Amino acid sequence: MTGSIQMKTVGLVGIGDMGSGLAKNLLKHGYQTTGTDLNAERMRAFTHMGGLAVSSPSEVGKNSEAVFVMVMTGDEAKAVILGENGLLSHLPKGGAVILSATIKPREAIEIGAAMDGSGVHLIDTPVSGGYPGAQAGTLTMMSAAPTEVLDEFAPVMDAVSANIHRVGTKPGDGQTVKACLQSLIGAQFSATFEAAALAAKAGVPGQVLLDVFSTSSAGCGVVDNALEKIIDRQFEGTGSHINTMHKDLTISMDLGVDLGVPLHTAAAAMQIFHAGRSKYPNGDNWACARVIEDIVGAELHRKAAK
C-alpha cells in the first residue's frame, strides 16, 4: 500500500465479476475489506478470499472508511447509498463513497446532491478494463471529485487501478466520460462481430483474421479479445455479460438524447447488442457475433473446417 497509512478499512457493495476483482486486490494490498452481495455464492467466495461478509450496506458502512459501490443500475446505487439501510447514514464523517458502477450521469448528480452536507464524500469514478482488468488490478478509472478528496483516497484507488484519470470535480463528470468511452467501445465490438461473420462466410480461418487484425492499425485490446472469444467459441462465462454492455450503451444513447448529439454508430451498436441480448440472454458480449453468424449460416473458428 502506498501513500497514507491511516486508512485500513474498506468496504464493497457488489461482489460480482467486477466486484470480486476489487475485493481480491484490496485484500492483496492489506485492506480489511467488508462486503455484501445479494448472491450467496459470491458471499462465500468473498469470505474464502479473506473478506468479511455482512448482510447489508449499512453494516458495510459501519465497518469502513471508504466503500466501493459496484452495482448494475442507478436505482441500485441510490438504494445502497441513500436508502434506509444504506451507506450514507453509517459511514463516518470524512469517509467516502467510491461510485465505481456505471450509471447515468444525471443519476450520479442526483446522488451527489442528496449527499451534499452529509460530511461523506462522493467520488464518481466508473471503471474500464472489464473482468480481466478487475482481477488483475489494472482498471482504468475516470475519477471526479475535488482534488483534495482524490488525493486523500488515492491509495485505496491505486490498489485496484493502474490508470486513474482525474476527469472532473463534480458528480456526473466521471459518468459522462464513461458514456463517451462506451459509445466507442460498443462500435468497436459491433464492427468486430460483423467482420468475423464476413470472414466466416468467405471461409477465412479465425486465426488468420486474428493475426492480421492484432498486428494492424485496427488491433487493440477490445478487438483482439473479442475476436479471441469468437474463434474459440467462448460465448458464456467469460466475465463480460451482455447485459452490462447493453446497459452501458443505453446510457450513452440517453446522454446523446439529453445533449442533442446524434450517435449514429453507437445506435447501430446498440441494436446489435439488443439483438444479441434478445436471442442469447445468458451470453456474454461475443454472443452478438452468433446472431450475425446465424443470419449468414457460417461460423468463425480458430482453424478452418476440413
Short mmCIF file of C-alpha atoms in Angstrom, two decimals:
data_model
loop_
_atom_site.label_atom_id
_atom_site.label_comp_id
_atom_site.label_asym_id
_atom_site.label_seq_id
_atom_site.Cartn_x
_atom_site.Cartn_y
_atom_site.Cartn_z
CA MET A 1 0.00 0.00 0.00
CA THR A 2 1.31 3.43 -0.92
CA GLY A 3 0.56 6.91 0.34
CA SER A 4 -1.39 7.48 3.55
CA ILE A 5 -1.17 4.59 6.01
CA GLN A 6 -4.13 5.64 8.19
CA MET A 7 -6.84 4.06 6.10
CA LYS A 8 -7.16 0.37 6.86
CA THR A 9 -10.85 -0.48 6.49
CA VAL A 10 -12.55 -0.54 3.10
CA GLY A 11 -15.97 -1.72 2.02
CA LEU A 12 -17.53 -3.12 -1.11
CA VAL A 13 -21.15 -3.37 -2.22
CA GLY A 14 -21.45 -5.74 -5.18
CA ILE A 15 -19.08 -8.72 -5.43
CA GLY A 16 -19.82 -10.00 -8.94
CA ASP A 17 -17.50 -10.26 -11.93
CA MET A 18 -16.08 -6.78 -11.33
CA GLY A 19 -16.51 -6.50 -7.58
CA SER A 20 -14.74 -9.79 -6.92
CA GLY A 21 -11.68 -8.34 -8.64
CA LEU A 22 -11.85 -5.21 -6.50
CA ALA A 23 -12.08 -7.39 -3.39
CA LYS A 24 -9.14 -9.54 -4.44
CA ASN A 25 -6.86 -6.56 -4.93
CA LEU A 26 -8.00 -4.63 -1.85
CA LEU A 27 -7.20 -7.67 0.27
CA LYS A 28 -3.92 -8.16 -1.57
CA HIS A 29 -2.90 -4.62 -0.60
CA GLY A 30 -3.63 -5.23 3.06
CA TYR A 31 -7.00 -3.58 3.47
CA GLN A 32 -9.53 -5.05 5.88
CA THR A 33 -12.39 -5.45 3.44
CA THR A 34 -16.06 -5.78 4.34
CA GLY A 35 -18.55 -6.61 1.62
CA THR A 36 -22.09 -7.54 0.75
CA ASP A 37 -23.92 -9.01 -2.23
CA LEU A 38 -27.37 -10.48 -2.80
CA ASN A 39 -25.83 -13.66 -4.23
CA ALA A 40 -24.91 -16.19 -1.52
CA GLU A 41 -22.32 -17.94 -3.69
CA ARG A 42 -20.49 -14.67 -4.24
CA MET A 43 -20.53 -14.02 -0.50
CA ARG A 44 -18.99 -17.43 0.18
CA ALA A 45 -16.26 -16.78 -2.40
CA PHE A 46 -15.57 -13.39 -0.81
CA THR A 47 -15.24 -14.95 2.62
CA HIS A 48 -12.93 -17.63 1.22
CA MET A 49 -10.56 -14.97 -0.14
CA GLY A 50 -10.38 -13.32 3.30
CA GLY A 51 -13.16 -10.71 3.26
CA LEU A 52 -15.75 -10.08 5.97
CA ALA A 53 -19.20 -10.78 4.51
CA VAL A 54 -22.13 -8.89 6.03
CA SER A 55 -25.83 -8.77 5.23
CA SER A 56 -26.45 -5.11 4.33
CA PRO A 57 -24.84 -1.93 3.00
CA SER A 58 -25.36 -0.32 6.41
CA GLU A 59 -23.10 -2.92 8.01
CA VAL A 60 -20.52 -2.31 5.30
CA GLY A 61 -20.64 1.39 6.10
CA LYS A 62 -20.20 0.82 9.83
CA ASN A 63 -17.01 -1.15 9.20
CA SER A 64 -15.44 1.06 6.52
CA GLU A 65 -13.76 4.39 5.91
CA ALA A 66 -14.37 4.17 2.15
CA VAL A 67 -16.78 1.96 0.21
CA PHE A 68 -16.71 0.95 -3.45
CA VAL A 69 -20.18 0.65 -4.97
CA MET A 70 -20.14 -1.80 -7.90
CA VAL A 71 -23.80 -2.43 -8.72
CA MET A 72 -25.58 -2.57 -12.07
CA THR A 73 -28.03 0.35 -12.17
CA GLY A 74 -28.56 3.86 -10.90
CA ASP A 75 -31.58 2.77 -8.88
CA GLU A 76 -29.47 0.14 -7.15
CA ALA A 77 -26.74 2.70 -6.47
CA LYS A 78 -29.27 5.08 -4.94
CA ALA A 79 -30.71 2.33 -2.75
CA VAL A 80 -27.37 1.14 -1.35
CA ILE A 81 -26.06 4.68 -0.81
CA LEU A 82 -29.15 6.64 0.22
CA GLY A 83 -31.63 4.01 1.38
CA GLU A 84 -32.80 3.29 4.91
CA ASN A 85 -30.13 0.60 5.29
CA GLY A 86 -27.72 2.42 3.02
CA LEU A 87 -24.17 3.61 3.37
CA LEU A 88 -24.69 7.32 3.88
CA SER A 89 -26.12 7.18 7.38
CA HIS A 90 -23.46 4.76 8.61
CA LEU A 91 -20.18 5.85 7.04
CA PRO A 92 -18.04 8.06 9.31
CA LYS A 93 -17.74 11.79 8.63
CA GLY A 94 -14.85 12.29 6.25
CA GLY A 95 -15.39 8.86 4.70
CA ALA A 96 -16.11 8.31 1.03
CA VAL A 97 -18.47 6.51 -1.30
CA ILE A 98 -16.40 5.45 -4.31
CA LEU A 99 -19.01 5.06 -7.04
CA SER A 100 -17.27 2.66 -9.42
CA ALA A 101 -20.50 1.45 -11.04
CA THR A 102 -21.52 2.79 -14.45
CA ILE A 103 -24.79 4.70 -14.21
CA LYS A 104 -26.40 7.68 -15.94
CA PRO A 105 -24.59 10.98 -15.35
CA ARG A 106 -27.76 12.59 -14.06
CA GLU A 107 -28.18 9.76 -11.55
CA ALA A 108 -24.69 10.42 -10.18
CA ILE A 109 -25.60 14.13 -9.96
CA GLU A 110 -28.74 13.23 -8.01
CA ILE A 111 -26.77 11.06 -5.59
CA GLY A 112 -24.23 13.83 -5.11
CA ALA A 113 -26.99 16.36 -4.37
CA ALA A 114 -28.54 14.02 -1.81
CA MET A 115 -25.16 13.57 -0.11
CA ASP A 116 -24.38 17.28 -0.01
CA GLY A 117 -23.79 18.45 3.55
CA SER A 118 -23.54 14.92 4.94
CA GLY A 119 -19.82 15.08 5.62
CA VAL A 120 -19.32 11.98 3.45
CA HIS A 121 -17.53 12.45 0.14
CA LEU A 122 -18.68 11.08 -3.22
CA ILE A 123 -16.05 10.04 -5.76
CA ASP A 124 -17.70 9.48 -9.12
CA THR A 125 -15.30 7.03 -10.76
CA PRO A 126 -16.64 4.47 -13.23
CA VAL A 127 -14.07 1.99 -14.48
CA SER A 128 -12.96 0.34 -17.71
CA GLY A 129 -10.99 -2.82 -18.27
CA GLY A 130 -13.65 -5.44 -17.76
CA TYR A 131 -13.26 -8.68 -15.87
CA PRO A 132 -9.55 -9.14 -16.74
CA GLY A 133 -8.71 -5.64 -15.55
CA ALA A 134 -10.67 -6.03 -12.34
CA GLN A 135 -8.99 -9.31 -11.50
CA ALA A 136 -5.52 -8.01 -12.33
CA GLY A 137 -5.96 -4.71 -10.51
CA THR A 138 -5.28 -2.78 -13.72
CA LEU A 139 -8.58 -0.98 -14.24
CA THR A 140 -8.76 2.47 -15.75
CA MET A 141 -10.69 4.90 -13.53
CA MET A 142 -12.44 8.08 -14.69
CA SER A 143 -12.49 9.94 -11.38
CA ALA A 144 -14.37 13.08 -10.43
CA ALA A 145 -14.21 14.76 -7.02
CA PRO A 146 -12.44 17.77 -5.51
CA THR A 147 -8.66 17.50 -5.76
CA GLU A 148 -8.14 17.15 -2.02
CA VAL A 149 -10.62 14.26 -1.86
CA LEU A 150 -8.94 12.42 -4.72
CA ASP A 151 -5.56 12.99 -3.05
CA GLU A 152 -6.80 11.55 0.23
CA PHE A 153 -8.33 8.41 -1.25
CA ALA A 154 -5.73 7.83 -3.96
CA PRO A 155 -4.02 4.94 -2.09
CA VAL A 156 -7.14 2.79 -1.91
CA MET A 157 -7.99 3.55 -5.54
CA ASP A 158 -4.43 2.68 -6.56
CA ALA A 159 -4.99 -0.79 -5.11
CA VAL A 160 -7.47 -1.64 -7.89
CA SER A 161 -6.37 0.60 -10.76
CA ALA A 162 -3.34 1.07 -12.99
CA ASN A 163 -4.60 4.32 -14.53
CA ILE A 164 -6.54 6.92 -12.58
CA HIS A 165 -7.62 9.85 -14.74
CA ARG A 166 -8.91 12.93 -12.95
CA VAL A 167 -11.66 13.96 -15.32
CA GLY A 168 -13.59 16.50 -13.26
CA THR A 169 -14.55 17.73 -9.82
CA LYS A 170 -18.32 17.15 -9.75
CA PRO A 171 -20.64 14.13 -9.54
CA GLY A 172 -21.59 13.11 -13.07
CA ASP A 173 -18.28 14.14 -14.63
CA GLY A 174 -16.87 10.61 -14.40
CA GLN A 175 -20.04 9.02 -15.73
CA THR A 176 -20.11 11.42 -18.67
CA VAL A 177 -16.61 10.42 -19.77
CA LYS A 178 -17.53 6.73 -19.35
CA ALA A 179 -20.59 7.20 -21.56
CA CYS A 180 -18.38 8.65 -24.29
CA LEU A 181 -15.95 5.76 -23.92
CA GLN A 182 -18.67 3.12 -24.12
CA SER A 183 -20.08 4.62 -27.31
CA LEU A 184 -16.66 3.99 -28.89
CA ILE A 185 -16.16 0.52 -27.38
CA GLY A 186 -19.64 -0.53 -28.50
CA ALA A 187 -18.81 0.47 -32.05
CA GLN A 188 -15.51 -1.45 -31.91
CA PHE A 189 -17.31 -4.54 -30.68
CA SER A 190 -20.04 -4.44 -33.30
CA ALA A 191 -17.59 -3.85 -36.16
CA THR A 192 -15.56 -6.85 -34.95
CA PHE A 193 -18.66 -9.03 -34.87
CA GLU A 194 -19.55 -8.07 -38.45
CA ALA A 195 -16.01 -8.57 -39.72
CA ALA A 196 -15.90 -12.00 -38.07
CA ALA A 197 -19.11 -13.04 -39.81
CA LEU A 198 -17.82 -11.72 -43.13
CA ALA A 199 -14.64 -13.78 -42.75
CA ALA A 200 -16.62 -16.86 -41.73
CA LYS A 201 -18.82 -16.67 -44.80
CA ALA A 202 -15.75 -16.21 -47.01
CA GLY A 203 -14.03 -19.23 -45.47
CA VAL A 204 -11.18 -17.33 -43.78
CA PRO A 205 -9.80 -19.17 -40.70
CA GLY A 206 -10.21 -17.28 -37.46
CA GLN A 207 -6.50 -17.49 -36.63
CA VAL A 208 -5.67 -15.73 -39.89
CA LEU A 209 -8.08 -12.93 -39.10
CA LEU A 210 -6.70 -12.57 -35.56
CA ASP A 211 -3.09 -12.50 -36.79
CA VAL A 212 -3.87 -9.74 -39.26
CA PHE A 213 -6.15 -7.67 -37.03
CA SER A 214 -3.88 -7.80 -33.98
CA THR A 215 -0.85 -6.54 -35.91
CA SER A 216 -2.70 -3.88 -37.89
CA SER A 217 -3.68 -0.34 -37.00
CA ALA A 218 -7.13 -1.70 -36.12
CA GLY A 219 -5.75 -4.02 -33.46
CA CYS A 220 -6.46 -3.14 -29.83
CA GLY A 221 -7.47 -4.84 -26.60
CA VAL A 222 -11.18 -4.59 -27.37
CA VAL A 223 -10.94 -6.03 -30.89
CA ASP A 224 -8.33 -8.68 -30.13
CA ASN A 225 -10.12 -10.00 -27.05
CA ALA A 226 -13.50 -10.11 -28.79
CA LEU A 227 -12.06 -11.98 -31.76
CA GLU A 228 -10.25 -14.46 -29.50
CA LYS A 229 -13.53 -15.27 -27.76
CA ILE A 230 -15.38 -15.69 -31.05
CA ILE A 231 -12.88 -18.01 -32.74
CA ASP A 232 -12.63 -20.14 -29.59
CA ARG A 233 -16.44 -20.18 -29.34
CA GLN A 234 -16.43 -18.86 -25.77
CA PHE A 235 -19.80 -17.16 -25.52
CA GLU A 236 -20.69 -17.58 -21.84
CA GLY A 237 -18.91 -17.36 -18.50
CA THR A 238 -16.06 -15.10 -19.60
CA GLY A 239 -16.89 -12.34 -17.11
CA SER A 240 -18.35 -9.93 -19.68
CA HIS A 241 -22.11 -10.50 -19.59
CA ILE A 242 -24.03 -8.93 -22.44
CA ASN A 243 -26.40 -7.17 -20.03
CA THR A 244 -23.63 -4.85 -18.84
CA MET A 245 -22.61 -3.53 -22.26
CA HIS A 246 -26.24 -3.32 -23.32
CA LYS A 247 -26.92 -1.16 -20.26
CA ASP A 248 -23.85 0.99 -20.89
CA LEU A 249 -24.85 1.67 -24.48
CA THR A 250 -28.30 2.63 -23.27
CA ILE A 251 -26.62 5.22 -21.04
CA SER A 252 -24.56 6.55 -23.95
CA MET A 253 -27.63 6.86 -26.14
CA ASP A 254 -29.57 8.52 -23.31
CA LEU A 255 -26.82 11.11 -22.87
CA GLY A 256 -26.90 11.77 -26.61
CA VAL A 257 -30.62 12.47 -26.36
CA ASP A 258 -30.10 14.78 -23.37
CA LEU A 259 -27.41 16.78 -25.18
CA GLY A 260 -28.88 16.66 -28.68
CA VAL A 261 -25.89 14.77 -30.10
CA PRO A 262 -26.52 12.26 -32.93
CA LEU A 263 -24.81 8.94 -32.25
CA HIS A 264 -25.28 7.02 -35.49
CA THR A 265 -22.61 4.37 -34.94
CA ALA A 266 -23.41 3.87 -31.27
CA ALA A 267 -27.07 3.45 -32.25
CA ALA A 268 -26.14 0.66 -34.67
CA ALA A 269 -24.06 -0.99 -31.94
CA MET A 270 -26.99 -0.65 -29.57
CA GLN A 271 -29.21 -2.59 -31.97
CA ILE A 272 -26.62 -5.34 -32.44
CA PHE A 273 -26.36 -5.74 -28.67
CA HIS A 274 -30.12 -5.63 -28.36
CA ALA A 275 -30.38 -8.48 -30.87
CA GLY A 276 -27.69 -10.46 -29.07
CA ARG A 277 -29.33 -9.98 -25.69
CA SER A 278 -32.73 -10.97 -27.07
CA LYS A 279 -31.53 -14.21 -28.66
CA TYR A 280 -28.80 -15.15 -26.17
CA PRO A 281 -29.86 -13.62 -22.83
CA ASN A 282 -27.33 -15.67 -20.86
CA GLY A 283 -24.47 -14.87 -23.20
CA ASP A 284 -21.51 -12.56 -22.97
CA ASN A 285 -20.75 -9.71 -25.38
CA TRP A 286 -19.40 -12.04 -28.03
CA ALA A 287 -22.77 -13.77 -28.33
CA CYS A 288 -23.75 -10.88 -30.61
CA ALA A 289 -21.47 -12.39 -33.24
CA ARG A 290 -23.57 -15.55 -33.16
CA VAL A 291 -26.66 -13.58 -34.21
CA ILE A 292 -24.91 -12.43 -37.39
CA GLU A 293 -23.43 -15.89 -37.94
CA ASP A 294 -26.93 -17.34 -37.67
CA ILE A 295 -28.11 -15.00 -40.40
CA VAL A 296 -25.27 -15.81 -42.82
CA GLY A 297 -25.08 -19.53 -41.96
CA ALA A 298 -21.36 -19.64 -41.17
CA GLU A 299 -19.24 -19.75 -38.01
CA LEU A 300 -15.75 -18.42 -37.44
CA HIS A 301 -13.43 -20.94 -35.75
CA ARG A 302 -9.76 -20.63 -34.96
CA LYS A 303 -8.99 -23.29 -37.55
CA ALA A 304 -10.79 -23.70 -40.85
CA ALA A 305 -13.15 -26.63 -41.14
CA LYS A 306 -11.67 -29.57 -43.02
#
